[in-house]
XYZ file of C-alpha atoms in Angstrom:
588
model
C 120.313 -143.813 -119.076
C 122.117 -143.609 -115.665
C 121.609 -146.287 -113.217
C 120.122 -146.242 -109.851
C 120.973 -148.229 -106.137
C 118.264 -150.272 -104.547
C 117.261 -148.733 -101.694
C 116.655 -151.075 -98.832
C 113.550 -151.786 -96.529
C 115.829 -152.733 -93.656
C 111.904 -153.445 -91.656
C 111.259 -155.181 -94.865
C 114.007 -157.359 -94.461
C 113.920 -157.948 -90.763
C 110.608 -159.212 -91.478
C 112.089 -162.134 -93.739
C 114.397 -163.030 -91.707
C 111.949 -163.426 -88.515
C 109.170 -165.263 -90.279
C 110.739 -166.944 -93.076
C 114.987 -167.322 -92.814
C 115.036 -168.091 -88.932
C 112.720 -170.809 -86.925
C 113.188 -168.370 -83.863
C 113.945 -165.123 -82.592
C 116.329 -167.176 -80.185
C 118.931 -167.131 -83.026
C 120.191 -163.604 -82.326
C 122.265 -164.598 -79.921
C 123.334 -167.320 -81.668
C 124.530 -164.870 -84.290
C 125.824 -162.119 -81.623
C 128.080 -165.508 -80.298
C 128.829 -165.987 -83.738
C 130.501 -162.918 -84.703
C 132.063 -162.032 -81.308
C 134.235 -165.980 -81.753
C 134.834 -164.748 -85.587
C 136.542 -161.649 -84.142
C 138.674 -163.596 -81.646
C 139.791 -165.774 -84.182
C 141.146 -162.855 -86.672
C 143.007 -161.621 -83.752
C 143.881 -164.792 -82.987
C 145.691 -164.977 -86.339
C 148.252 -162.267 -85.855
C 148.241 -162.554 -82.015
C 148.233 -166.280 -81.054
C 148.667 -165.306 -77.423
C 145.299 -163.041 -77.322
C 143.033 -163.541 -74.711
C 140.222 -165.207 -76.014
C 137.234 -164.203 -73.633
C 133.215 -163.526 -73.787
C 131.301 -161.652 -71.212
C 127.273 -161.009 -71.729
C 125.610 -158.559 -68.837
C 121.725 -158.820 -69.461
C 118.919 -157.468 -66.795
C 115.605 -158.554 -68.187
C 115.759 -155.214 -70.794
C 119.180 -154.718 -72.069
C 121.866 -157.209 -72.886
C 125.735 -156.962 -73.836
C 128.017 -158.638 -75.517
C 131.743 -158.450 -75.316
C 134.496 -160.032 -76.931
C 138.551 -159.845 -77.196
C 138.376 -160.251 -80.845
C 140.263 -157.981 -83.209
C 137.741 -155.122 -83.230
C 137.065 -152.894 -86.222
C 138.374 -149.611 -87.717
C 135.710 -146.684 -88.618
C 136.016 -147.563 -92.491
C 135.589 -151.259 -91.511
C 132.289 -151.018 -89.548
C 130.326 -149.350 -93.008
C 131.817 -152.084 -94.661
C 130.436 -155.018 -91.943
C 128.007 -153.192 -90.209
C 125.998 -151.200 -92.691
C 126.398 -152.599 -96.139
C 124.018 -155.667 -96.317
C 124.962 -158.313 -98.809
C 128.339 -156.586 -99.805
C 131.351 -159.242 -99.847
C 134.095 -157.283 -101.045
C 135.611 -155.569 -98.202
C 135.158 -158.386 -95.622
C 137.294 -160.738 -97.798
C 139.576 -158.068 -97.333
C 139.384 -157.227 -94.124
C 139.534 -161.237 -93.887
C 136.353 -163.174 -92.374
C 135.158 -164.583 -95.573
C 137.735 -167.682 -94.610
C 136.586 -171.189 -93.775
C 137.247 -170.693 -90.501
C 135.230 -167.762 -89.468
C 131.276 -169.010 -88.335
C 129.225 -166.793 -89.783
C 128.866 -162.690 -91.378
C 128.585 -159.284 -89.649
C 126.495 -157.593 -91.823
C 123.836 -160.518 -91.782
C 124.196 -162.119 -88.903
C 123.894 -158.876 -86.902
C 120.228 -157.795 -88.595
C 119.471 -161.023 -86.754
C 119.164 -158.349 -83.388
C 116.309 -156.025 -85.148
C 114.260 -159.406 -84.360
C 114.106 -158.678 -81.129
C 115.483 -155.371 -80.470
C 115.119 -151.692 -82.469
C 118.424 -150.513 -81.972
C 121.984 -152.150 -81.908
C 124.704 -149.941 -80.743
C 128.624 -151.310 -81.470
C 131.198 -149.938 -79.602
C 134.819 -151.141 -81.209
C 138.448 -150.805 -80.925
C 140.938 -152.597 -82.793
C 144.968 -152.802 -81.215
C 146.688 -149.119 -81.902
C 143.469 -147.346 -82.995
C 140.500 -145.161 -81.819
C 137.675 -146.467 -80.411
C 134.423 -146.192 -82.901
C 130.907 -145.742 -81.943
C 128.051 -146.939 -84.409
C 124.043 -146.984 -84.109
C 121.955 -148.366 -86.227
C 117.621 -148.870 -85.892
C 115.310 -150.937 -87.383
C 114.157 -148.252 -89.536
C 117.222 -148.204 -91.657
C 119.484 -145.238 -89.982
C 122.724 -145.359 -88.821
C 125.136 -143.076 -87.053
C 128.860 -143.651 -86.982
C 131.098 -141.279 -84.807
C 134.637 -141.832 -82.422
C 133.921 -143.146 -78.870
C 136.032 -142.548 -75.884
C 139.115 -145.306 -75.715
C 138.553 -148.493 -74.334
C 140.868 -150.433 -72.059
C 141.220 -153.483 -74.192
C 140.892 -154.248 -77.645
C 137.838 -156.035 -78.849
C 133.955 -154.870 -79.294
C 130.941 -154.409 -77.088
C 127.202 -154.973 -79.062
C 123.995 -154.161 -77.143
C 120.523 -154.174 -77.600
C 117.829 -152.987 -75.680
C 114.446 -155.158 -75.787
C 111.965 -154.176 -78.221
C 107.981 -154.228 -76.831
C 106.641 -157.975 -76.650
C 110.417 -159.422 -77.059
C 111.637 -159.216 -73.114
C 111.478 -162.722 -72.804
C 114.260 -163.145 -74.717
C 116.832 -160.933 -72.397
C 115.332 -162.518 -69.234
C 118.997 -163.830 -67.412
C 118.005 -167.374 -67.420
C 116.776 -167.591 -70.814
C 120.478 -166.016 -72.168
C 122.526 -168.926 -69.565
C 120.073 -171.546 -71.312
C 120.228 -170.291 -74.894
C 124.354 -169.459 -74.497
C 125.090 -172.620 -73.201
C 122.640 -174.344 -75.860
C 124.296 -172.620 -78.960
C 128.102 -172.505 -77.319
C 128.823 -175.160 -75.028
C 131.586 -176.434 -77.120
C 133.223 -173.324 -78.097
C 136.621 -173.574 -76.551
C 136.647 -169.863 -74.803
C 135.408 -168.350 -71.248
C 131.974 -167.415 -71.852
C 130.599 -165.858 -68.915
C 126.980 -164.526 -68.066
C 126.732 -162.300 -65.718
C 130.045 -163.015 -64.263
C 128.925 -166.867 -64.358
C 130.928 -169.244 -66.775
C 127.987 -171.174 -68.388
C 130.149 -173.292 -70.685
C 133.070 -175.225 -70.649
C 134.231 -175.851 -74.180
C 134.584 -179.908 -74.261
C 132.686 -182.249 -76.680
C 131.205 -184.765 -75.093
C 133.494 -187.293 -77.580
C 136.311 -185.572 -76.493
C 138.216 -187.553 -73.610
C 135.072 -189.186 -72.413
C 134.355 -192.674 -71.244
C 131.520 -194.784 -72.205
C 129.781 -194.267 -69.089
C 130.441 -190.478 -69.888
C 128.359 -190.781 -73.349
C 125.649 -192.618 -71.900
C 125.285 -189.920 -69.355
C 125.096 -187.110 -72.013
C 122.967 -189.036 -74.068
C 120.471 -189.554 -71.002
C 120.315 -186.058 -69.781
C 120.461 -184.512 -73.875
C 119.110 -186.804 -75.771
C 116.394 -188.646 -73.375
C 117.423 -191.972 -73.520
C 119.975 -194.509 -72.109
C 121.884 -195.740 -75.881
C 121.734 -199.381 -76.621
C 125.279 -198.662 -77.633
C 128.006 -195.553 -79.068
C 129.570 -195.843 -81.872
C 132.492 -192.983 -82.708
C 131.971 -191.159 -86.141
C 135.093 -189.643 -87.776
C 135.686 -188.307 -91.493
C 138.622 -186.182 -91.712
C 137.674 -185.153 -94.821
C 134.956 -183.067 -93.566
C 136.665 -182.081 -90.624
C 133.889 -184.294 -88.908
C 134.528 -186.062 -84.980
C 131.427 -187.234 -83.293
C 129.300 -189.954 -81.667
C 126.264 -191.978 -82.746
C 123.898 -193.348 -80.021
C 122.219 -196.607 -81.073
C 118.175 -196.298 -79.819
C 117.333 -198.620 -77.373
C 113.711 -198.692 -78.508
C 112.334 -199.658 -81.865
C 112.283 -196.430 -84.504
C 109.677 -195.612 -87.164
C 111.515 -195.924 -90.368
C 109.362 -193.939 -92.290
C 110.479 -190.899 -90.060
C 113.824 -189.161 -90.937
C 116.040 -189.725 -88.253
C 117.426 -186.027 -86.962
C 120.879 -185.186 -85.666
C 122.536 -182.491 -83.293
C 125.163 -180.863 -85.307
C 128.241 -178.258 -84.516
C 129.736 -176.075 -87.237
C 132.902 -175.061 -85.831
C 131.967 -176.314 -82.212
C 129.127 -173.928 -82.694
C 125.558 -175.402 -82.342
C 123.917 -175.408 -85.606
C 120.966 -177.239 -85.363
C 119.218 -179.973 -83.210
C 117.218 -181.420 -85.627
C 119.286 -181.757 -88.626
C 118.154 -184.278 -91.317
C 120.491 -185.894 -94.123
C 123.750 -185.827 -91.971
C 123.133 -189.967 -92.294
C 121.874 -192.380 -95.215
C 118.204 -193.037 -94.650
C 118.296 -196.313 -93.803
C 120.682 -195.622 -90.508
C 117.278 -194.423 -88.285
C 118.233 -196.692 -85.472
C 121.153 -194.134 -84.326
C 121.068 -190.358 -83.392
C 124.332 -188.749 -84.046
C 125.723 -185.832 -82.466
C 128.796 -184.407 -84.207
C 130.948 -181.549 -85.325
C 132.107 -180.433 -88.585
C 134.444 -177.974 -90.119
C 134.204 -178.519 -93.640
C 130.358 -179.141 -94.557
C 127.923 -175.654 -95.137
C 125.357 -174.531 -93.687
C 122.224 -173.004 -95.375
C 121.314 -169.391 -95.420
C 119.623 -169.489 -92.126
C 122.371 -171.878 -90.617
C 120.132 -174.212 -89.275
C 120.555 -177.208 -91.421
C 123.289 -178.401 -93.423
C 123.193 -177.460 -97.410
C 122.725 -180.850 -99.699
C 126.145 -180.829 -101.612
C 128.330 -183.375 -102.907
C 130.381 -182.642 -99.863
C 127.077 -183.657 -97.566
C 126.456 -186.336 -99.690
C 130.591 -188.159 -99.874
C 130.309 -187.644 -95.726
C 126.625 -189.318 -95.623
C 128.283 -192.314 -97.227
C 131.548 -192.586 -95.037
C 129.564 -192.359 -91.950
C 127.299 -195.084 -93.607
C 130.324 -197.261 -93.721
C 131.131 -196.668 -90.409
C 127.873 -197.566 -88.809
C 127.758 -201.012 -91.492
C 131.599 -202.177 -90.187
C 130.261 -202.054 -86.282
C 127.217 -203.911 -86.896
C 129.709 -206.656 -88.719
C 132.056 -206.104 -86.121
C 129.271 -207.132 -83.565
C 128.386 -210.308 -85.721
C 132.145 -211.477 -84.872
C 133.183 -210.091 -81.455
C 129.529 -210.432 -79.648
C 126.691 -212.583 -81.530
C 124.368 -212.230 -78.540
C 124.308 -208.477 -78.637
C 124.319 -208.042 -82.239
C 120.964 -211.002 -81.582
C 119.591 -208.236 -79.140
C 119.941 -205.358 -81.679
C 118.305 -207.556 -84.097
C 115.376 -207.774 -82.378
C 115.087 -204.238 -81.689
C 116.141 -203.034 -85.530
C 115.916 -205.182 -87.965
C 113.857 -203.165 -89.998
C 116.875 -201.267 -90.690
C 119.246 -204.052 -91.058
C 116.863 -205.458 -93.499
C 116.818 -202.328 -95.684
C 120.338 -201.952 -95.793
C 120.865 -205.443 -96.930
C 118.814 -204.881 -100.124
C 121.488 -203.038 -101.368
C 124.336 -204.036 -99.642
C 126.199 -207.312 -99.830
C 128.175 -207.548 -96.597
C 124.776 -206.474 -94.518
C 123.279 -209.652 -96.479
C 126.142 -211.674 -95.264
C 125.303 -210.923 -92.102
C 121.639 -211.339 -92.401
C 122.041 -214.708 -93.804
C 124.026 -215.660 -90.779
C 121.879 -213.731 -87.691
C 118.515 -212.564 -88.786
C 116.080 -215.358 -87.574
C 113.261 -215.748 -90.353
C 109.540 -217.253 -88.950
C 109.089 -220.748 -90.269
C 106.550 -223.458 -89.405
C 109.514 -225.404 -87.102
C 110.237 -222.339 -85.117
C 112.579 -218.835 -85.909
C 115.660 -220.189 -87.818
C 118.496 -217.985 -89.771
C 118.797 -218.424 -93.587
C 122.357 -220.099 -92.626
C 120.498 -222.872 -90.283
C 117.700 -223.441 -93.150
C 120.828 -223.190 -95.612
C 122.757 -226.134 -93.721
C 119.463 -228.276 -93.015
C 117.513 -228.253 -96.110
C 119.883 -227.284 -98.718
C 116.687 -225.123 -100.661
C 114.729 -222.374 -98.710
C 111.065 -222.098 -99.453
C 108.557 -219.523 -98.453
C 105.474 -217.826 -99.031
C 105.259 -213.948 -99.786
C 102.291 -213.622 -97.079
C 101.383 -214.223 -93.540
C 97.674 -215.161 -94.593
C 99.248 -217.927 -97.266
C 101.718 -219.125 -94.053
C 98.859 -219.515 -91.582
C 96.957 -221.336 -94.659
C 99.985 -223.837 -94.869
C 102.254 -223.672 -91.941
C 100.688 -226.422 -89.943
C 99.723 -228.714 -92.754
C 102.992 -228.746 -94.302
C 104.823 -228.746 -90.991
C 103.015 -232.595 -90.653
C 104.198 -233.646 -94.040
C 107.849 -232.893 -92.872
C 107.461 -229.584 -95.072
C 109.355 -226.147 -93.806
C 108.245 -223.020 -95.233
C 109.154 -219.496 -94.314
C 106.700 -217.069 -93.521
C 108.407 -214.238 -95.987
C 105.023 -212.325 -95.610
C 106.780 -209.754 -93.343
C 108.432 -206.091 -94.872
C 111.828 -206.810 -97.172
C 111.725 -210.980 -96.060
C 110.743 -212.342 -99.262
C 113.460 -209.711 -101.292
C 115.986 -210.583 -98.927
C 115.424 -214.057 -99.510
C 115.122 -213.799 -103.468
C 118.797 -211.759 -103.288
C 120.413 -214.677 -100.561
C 121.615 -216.802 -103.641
C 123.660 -213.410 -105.219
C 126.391 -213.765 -102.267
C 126.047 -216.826 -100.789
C 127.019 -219.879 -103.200
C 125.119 -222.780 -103.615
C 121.497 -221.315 -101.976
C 118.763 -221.999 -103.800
C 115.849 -219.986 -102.615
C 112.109 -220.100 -104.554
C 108.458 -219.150 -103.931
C 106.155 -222.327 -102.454
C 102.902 -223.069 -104.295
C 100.400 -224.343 -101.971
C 99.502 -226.474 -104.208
C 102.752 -228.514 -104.198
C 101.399 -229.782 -100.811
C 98.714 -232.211 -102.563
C 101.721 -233.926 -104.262
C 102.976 -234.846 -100.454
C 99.777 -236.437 -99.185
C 99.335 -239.968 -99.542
C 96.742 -241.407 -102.847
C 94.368 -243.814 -102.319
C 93.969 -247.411 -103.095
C 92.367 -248.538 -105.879
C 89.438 -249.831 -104.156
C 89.316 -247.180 -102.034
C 88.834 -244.665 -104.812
C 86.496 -246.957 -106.474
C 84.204 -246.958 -103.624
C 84.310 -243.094 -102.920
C 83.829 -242.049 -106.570
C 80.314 -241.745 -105.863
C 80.807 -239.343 -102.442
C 83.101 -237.480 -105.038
C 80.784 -236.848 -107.628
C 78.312 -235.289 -105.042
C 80.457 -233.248 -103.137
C 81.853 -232.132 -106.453
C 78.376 -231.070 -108.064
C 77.906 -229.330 -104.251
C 81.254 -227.135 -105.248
C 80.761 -226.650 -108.972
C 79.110 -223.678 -107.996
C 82.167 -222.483 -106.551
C 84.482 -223.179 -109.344
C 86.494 -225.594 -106.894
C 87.698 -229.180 -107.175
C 87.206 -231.889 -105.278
C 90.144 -234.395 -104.228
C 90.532 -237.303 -101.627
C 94.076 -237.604 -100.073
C 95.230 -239.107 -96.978
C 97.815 -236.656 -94.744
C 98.123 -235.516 -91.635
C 97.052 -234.095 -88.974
C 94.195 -236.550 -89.121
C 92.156 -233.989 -87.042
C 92.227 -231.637 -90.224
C 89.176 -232.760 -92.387
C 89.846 -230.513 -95.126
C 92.211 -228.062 -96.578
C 91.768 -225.046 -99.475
C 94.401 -224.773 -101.794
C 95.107 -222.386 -104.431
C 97.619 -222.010 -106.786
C 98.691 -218.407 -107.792
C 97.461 -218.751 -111.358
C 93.925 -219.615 -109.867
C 94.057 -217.250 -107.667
C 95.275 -214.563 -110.120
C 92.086 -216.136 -112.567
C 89.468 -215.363 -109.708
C 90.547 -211.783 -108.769
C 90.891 -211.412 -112.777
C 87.202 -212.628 -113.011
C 85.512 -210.842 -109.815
C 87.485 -207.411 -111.392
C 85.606 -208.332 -114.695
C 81.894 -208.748 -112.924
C 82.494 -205.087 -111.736
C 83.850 -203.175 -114.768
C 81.887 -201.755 -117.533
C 81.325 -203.490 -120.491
C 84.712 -201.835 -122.581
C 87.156 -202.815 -119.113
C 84.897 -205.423 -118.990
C 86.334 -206.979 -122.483
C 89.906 -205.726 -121.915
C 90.265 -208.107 -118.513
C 88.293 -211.051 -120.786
C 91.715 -211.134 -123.090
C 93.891 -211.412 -120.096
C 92.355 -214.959 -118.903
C 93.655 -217.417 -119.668
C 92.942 -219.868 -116.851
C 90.120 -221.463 -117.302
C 91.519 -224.868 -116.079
C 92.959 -223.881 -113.227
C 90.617 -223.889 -110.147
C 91.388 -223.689 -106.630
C 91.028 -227.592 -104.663
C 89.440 -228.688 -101.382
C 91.653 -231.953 -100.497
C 89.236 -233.868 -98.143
C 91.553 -235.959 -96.046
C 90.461 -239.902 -95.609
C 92.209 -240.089 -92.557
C 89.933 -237.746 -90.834
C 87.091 -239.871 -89.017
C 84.756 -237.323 -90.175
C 85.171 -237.310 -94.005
C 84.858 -240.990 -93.426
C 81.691 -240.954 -92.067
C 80.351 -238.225 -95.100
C 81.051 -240.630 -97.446
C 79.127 -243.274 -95.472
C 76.051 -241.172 -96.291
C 75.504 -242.086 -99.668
C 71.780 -243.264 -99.288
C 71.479 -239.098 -98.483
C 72.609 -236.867 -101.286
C 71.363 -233.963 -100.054
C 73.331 -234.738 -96.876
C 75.986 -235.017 -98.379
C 76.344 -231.634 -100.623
C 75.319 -229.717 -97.098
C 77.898 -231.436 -95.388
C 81.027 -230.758 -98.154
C 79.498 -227.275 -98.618
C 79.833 -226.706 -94.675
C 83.749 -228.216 -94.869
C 84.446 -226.052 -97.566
C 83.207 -222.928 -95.692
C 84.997 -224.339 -92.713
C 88.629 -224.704 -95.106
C 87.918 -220.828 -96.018
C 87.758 -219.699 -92.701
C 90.536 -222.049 -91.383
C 92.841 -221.319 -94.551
C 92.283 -217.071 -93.617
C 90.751 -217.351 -96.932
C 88.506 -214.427 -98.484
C 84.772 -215.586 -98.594
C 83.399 -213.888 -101.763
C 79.164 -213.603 -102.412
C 78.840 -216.863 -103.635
C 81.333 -218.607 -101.072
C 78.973 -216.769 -98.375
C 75.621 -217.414 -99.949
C 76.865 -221.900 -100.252
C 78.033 -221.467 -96.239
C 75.004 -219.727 -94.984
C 72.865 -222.541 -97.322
C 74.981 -225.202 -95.793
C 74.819 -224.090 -92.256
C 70.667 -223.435 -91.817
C 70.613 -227.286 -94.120
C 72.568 -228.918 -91.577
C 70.159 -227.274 -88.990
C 67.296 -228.729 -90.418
C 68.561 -232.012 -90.627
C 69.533 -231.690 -86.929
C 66.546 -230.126 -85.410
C 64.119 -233.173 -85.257
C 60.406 -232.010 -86.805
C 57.452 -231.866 -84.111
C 53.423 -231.260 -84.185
C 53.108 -227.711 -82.871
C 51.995 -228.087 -79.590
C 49.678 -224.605 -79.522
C 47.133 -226.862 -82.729
């Protein structure tokens, strides 16, 4: 059985690479750039003196492209120009090396996207000129062309129906100077040089980079930070945002392969947690994808994510050392980041522990201050527990940190790992009872009967009832919960609403059966005082401890459950009726 060719739907594939390969049509001259610098370079390799020159002529339908580059012999342009996909003969003809940008044969389809015919006219040093046409439809006519004056090759195209937009004059100057701006040859349009071949890193000042990063990037930097991995051929900038960034969005980059523009949003270049900067570099060494618009994920991409990573850590611990109050500025603007680096790296914990102010109920303080004042850092993993507790305990001489915000409370649980002697643990609000002051005897002789009403008034509740004398004095009451009682009560209100299997499941898991949540009434407050003054007045009394306990729960940013809500709204139209003096209706 003989075998066969493919034959090749050159529409077909013009169509994939218009709607699926490339975002844009814009790319084809891109690609035309592309090949016209690979063609300078090979000449450039045997004639390091060549001129190294592009002109484009475009006039709203036609546009031309013309370069100094080594030009092609007849046998060459099948090879590049009509074989798509074949390798062979362009290794040998020699751009298939690292240093050429991109490929003839594909790169140049990239035209049919927005014209139907490409015509080549080429001359390489000390041979006839060659003439080749080729259409969208997949034919292609090769034949000699009169001789040219200079070595190198002319492309043009002339605009297909609905594409003239693209060969409009400005549009070329915007999208040539876009894509080449950093190539280091004379690019002229129209006669006009549009570019002039310097990267913004390149001999530039720092007032220079903030001006580049204002008019390309849209924003004044907070501050620029050089990038530089040899190893990937890599030079470039990164501008630190002067404005808070979402860091569930994947920071994008502006990236030149070979001083060529590759893409302007390219994700992965840094490590995810690095969304405070937007780079802008240019690489030799890393590859691009098929439609060379992002970079390919390799273990190349990947050792270059992680020196870059480095780089960015050592100037935010440079800034810790050489300026505290503008590494206390970038704080404030990212420490989301600075927090997510430091769960996995030990020198950005370092410097957390010693700059990153944490919330506590004496005002912002860094884990270093807390370190050096208390010796043992305690928090609580919520903001709802920290409002609960933060001004109670602040009046018993208590600091807690409010760890309730994202990575605090696993930055504080991985403090001890690097710095020695920290102690850091979770506080139970219950620990607080053990700071207020007990009772005298007497004086818990004489309230037990106040407590044994105002505990039947709670019983319904499952909550305790305990008299303690603290401060503030203005604070009649305070809810506390331990985690066990509070993991019993979501165990039990998940067990009300199952079915009767889940139902029996959740009935093995508790365990807790003494541990209830307390209301501490607090003797020095004038008003608990006076409750238990009412003792000729039991009902009285329940309405009034059911009202404080709805008060604790609201205070406390406690949630108010059915039966919490049906005892408060009880308590509330009680105390009503015991205010509201009864009259004779007038109207009898």
């Amino acid at each position: 059985m003989g075998s066969e060719n493919f034959q090749v739907d050159l529409q077909g594939i013009v169509d994939l690479l218009s709607h699926h390969l490339y975002s844009s049509p814009r790319v084809y001259l891109r690609e035309l750039l592309q090949n016209a610098v690979d063609a300078i370079t090979a000449r450039r390799e045997k004639e390091p003196d060549a001129p190294g020159r592009i002109a484009i002529r475009v006039d709203d339908q036609t546009l031309s492209i013309t370069d100094t580059g080594i030009g092609l012999r007849p046998a060459e342009v099948r090879e590049l120009l009509a074989t798509i996909g074949r390798s062979s003969k362009r290794d040998e003809i020699g751009f298939a090396r690292t240093e050429f940008l991109g490929q003839f044969g594909i790169g140049l389809l990239s035209a049919f996207m927005v014209a139907d015919e490409i015509e080549v006219i080429t001359q390489p040093a000390g041979h006839p000129a060659t003439h080749w046409i080729g259409t969208a439809d997949g034919r292609y006519t090769i034949d000699e062309a009169p001789q040219l004056t200079e070595t190198g090759t002319t492309v043009t195209l002339k605009a297909r129906r609905g594409a003239e937009q693209w060969f409009k004059p400005a549009t070329a100057r915007e999208l040539v100077k876009l894509f080449g701006d950093l190539l280091p040859y004379q690019i002229t349009v129209n006669g006009e040089q549009v570019t002039d071949g310097n990267a913004p890193w390149e001999g530039s000042g720092q007032a220079d980079l903030v001006g580049y990063a204002q008019d390309n990037l849209g924003f004044t930097p907070f501050d620029v930070i050089p990038l530089n991995n040899p190893a990937a051929g890599l030079t470039g900038v990164a501008f630190v945002l002067p404005f808070a960034a979402n860091p569930a969005e994947r920071a994008t980059h502006r990236v030149y392969l070979k001083r060529m523009l590759l893409a302007e949003g390219v994700e992965g270049l840094l490590p995810d947690w690095a969304f405070f900067v937007r780079a802008v570099i240019d690489t030799a060494e890393l590859r691009p994808t098929a439609s060379r618009e992002a970079l390919f994920d390799d273990g190349n991409l990947e050792a270059t994510r992680d020196a870059l990573g480095a780089q960015l850590r050592g100037w935010l611990v440079r800034l810790g050392s050489t300026d505290p109050q503008k590494l206390d500025r970038f704080l404030a603007i990212h420490q989301l980041g600075v927090k997510a680096l430091a769960l996995h790296d030990d020198e950005m914990l370092r410097l957390v522990y010693r700059w990153l102010k944490f919330e506590t109920n004496h005002g912002r303080m860094t884990a270093a201050e807390l370190h050096e004042r208390l010796g043992e850092i305690r928090y609580v993993a919520t903001v709802d527990e920290f409002r609960q507790l933060a001004a109670v305990a602040a009046a018993q001489q208590l600091t807690v940190v409010n760890a309730g915000y994202t990575y605090d409370a696993e930055l504080l649980d991985r403090l001890p790992d690097v710095v020695p002697g920290l102690v850091t643990s979770r506080f139970d609000p219950t620990e607080l009872s053990t700071s207020f002051d007990s009772l005298d005897p007497q004086t818990e002789l004489d309230l037990r009967p106040f407590v044994r009403l105002a505990q039947e008034a709670l019983d319904q509740v499952g909550c305790e009832v305990v008299v303690r004398a603290f401060d503030p004095a203005g604070l009649p009451a305070i809810y506390l919960v331990d985690r066990s009682a509070q993991f019993a009560t979501e165990l039990r209100a998940t067990k009300d609403r199952a079915d009767a299997l889940w139902s029996e499941v959740l009935g093995v898991l508790d365990t807790h059966e003494d541990s209830r949540p307390q209301l501490v009434l607090n003797h020095r407050s004038p008003l608990v005082r006076r409750m238990a003054a009412l003792g000729g007045d039991p009902e009285l009394v329940k309405l009034a401890v059911e009202g404080l306990y709805g008060h604790a729960l609201m205070l406390g940013y406690h949630p108010i459950g059915p039966a919490d809500s049906a005892l408060v709204n009880r308590s509330f139209l009680g105390l009503l009726d015991q205010a509201v003096p009864t009259s004779e209706d007038p109207t009898r």
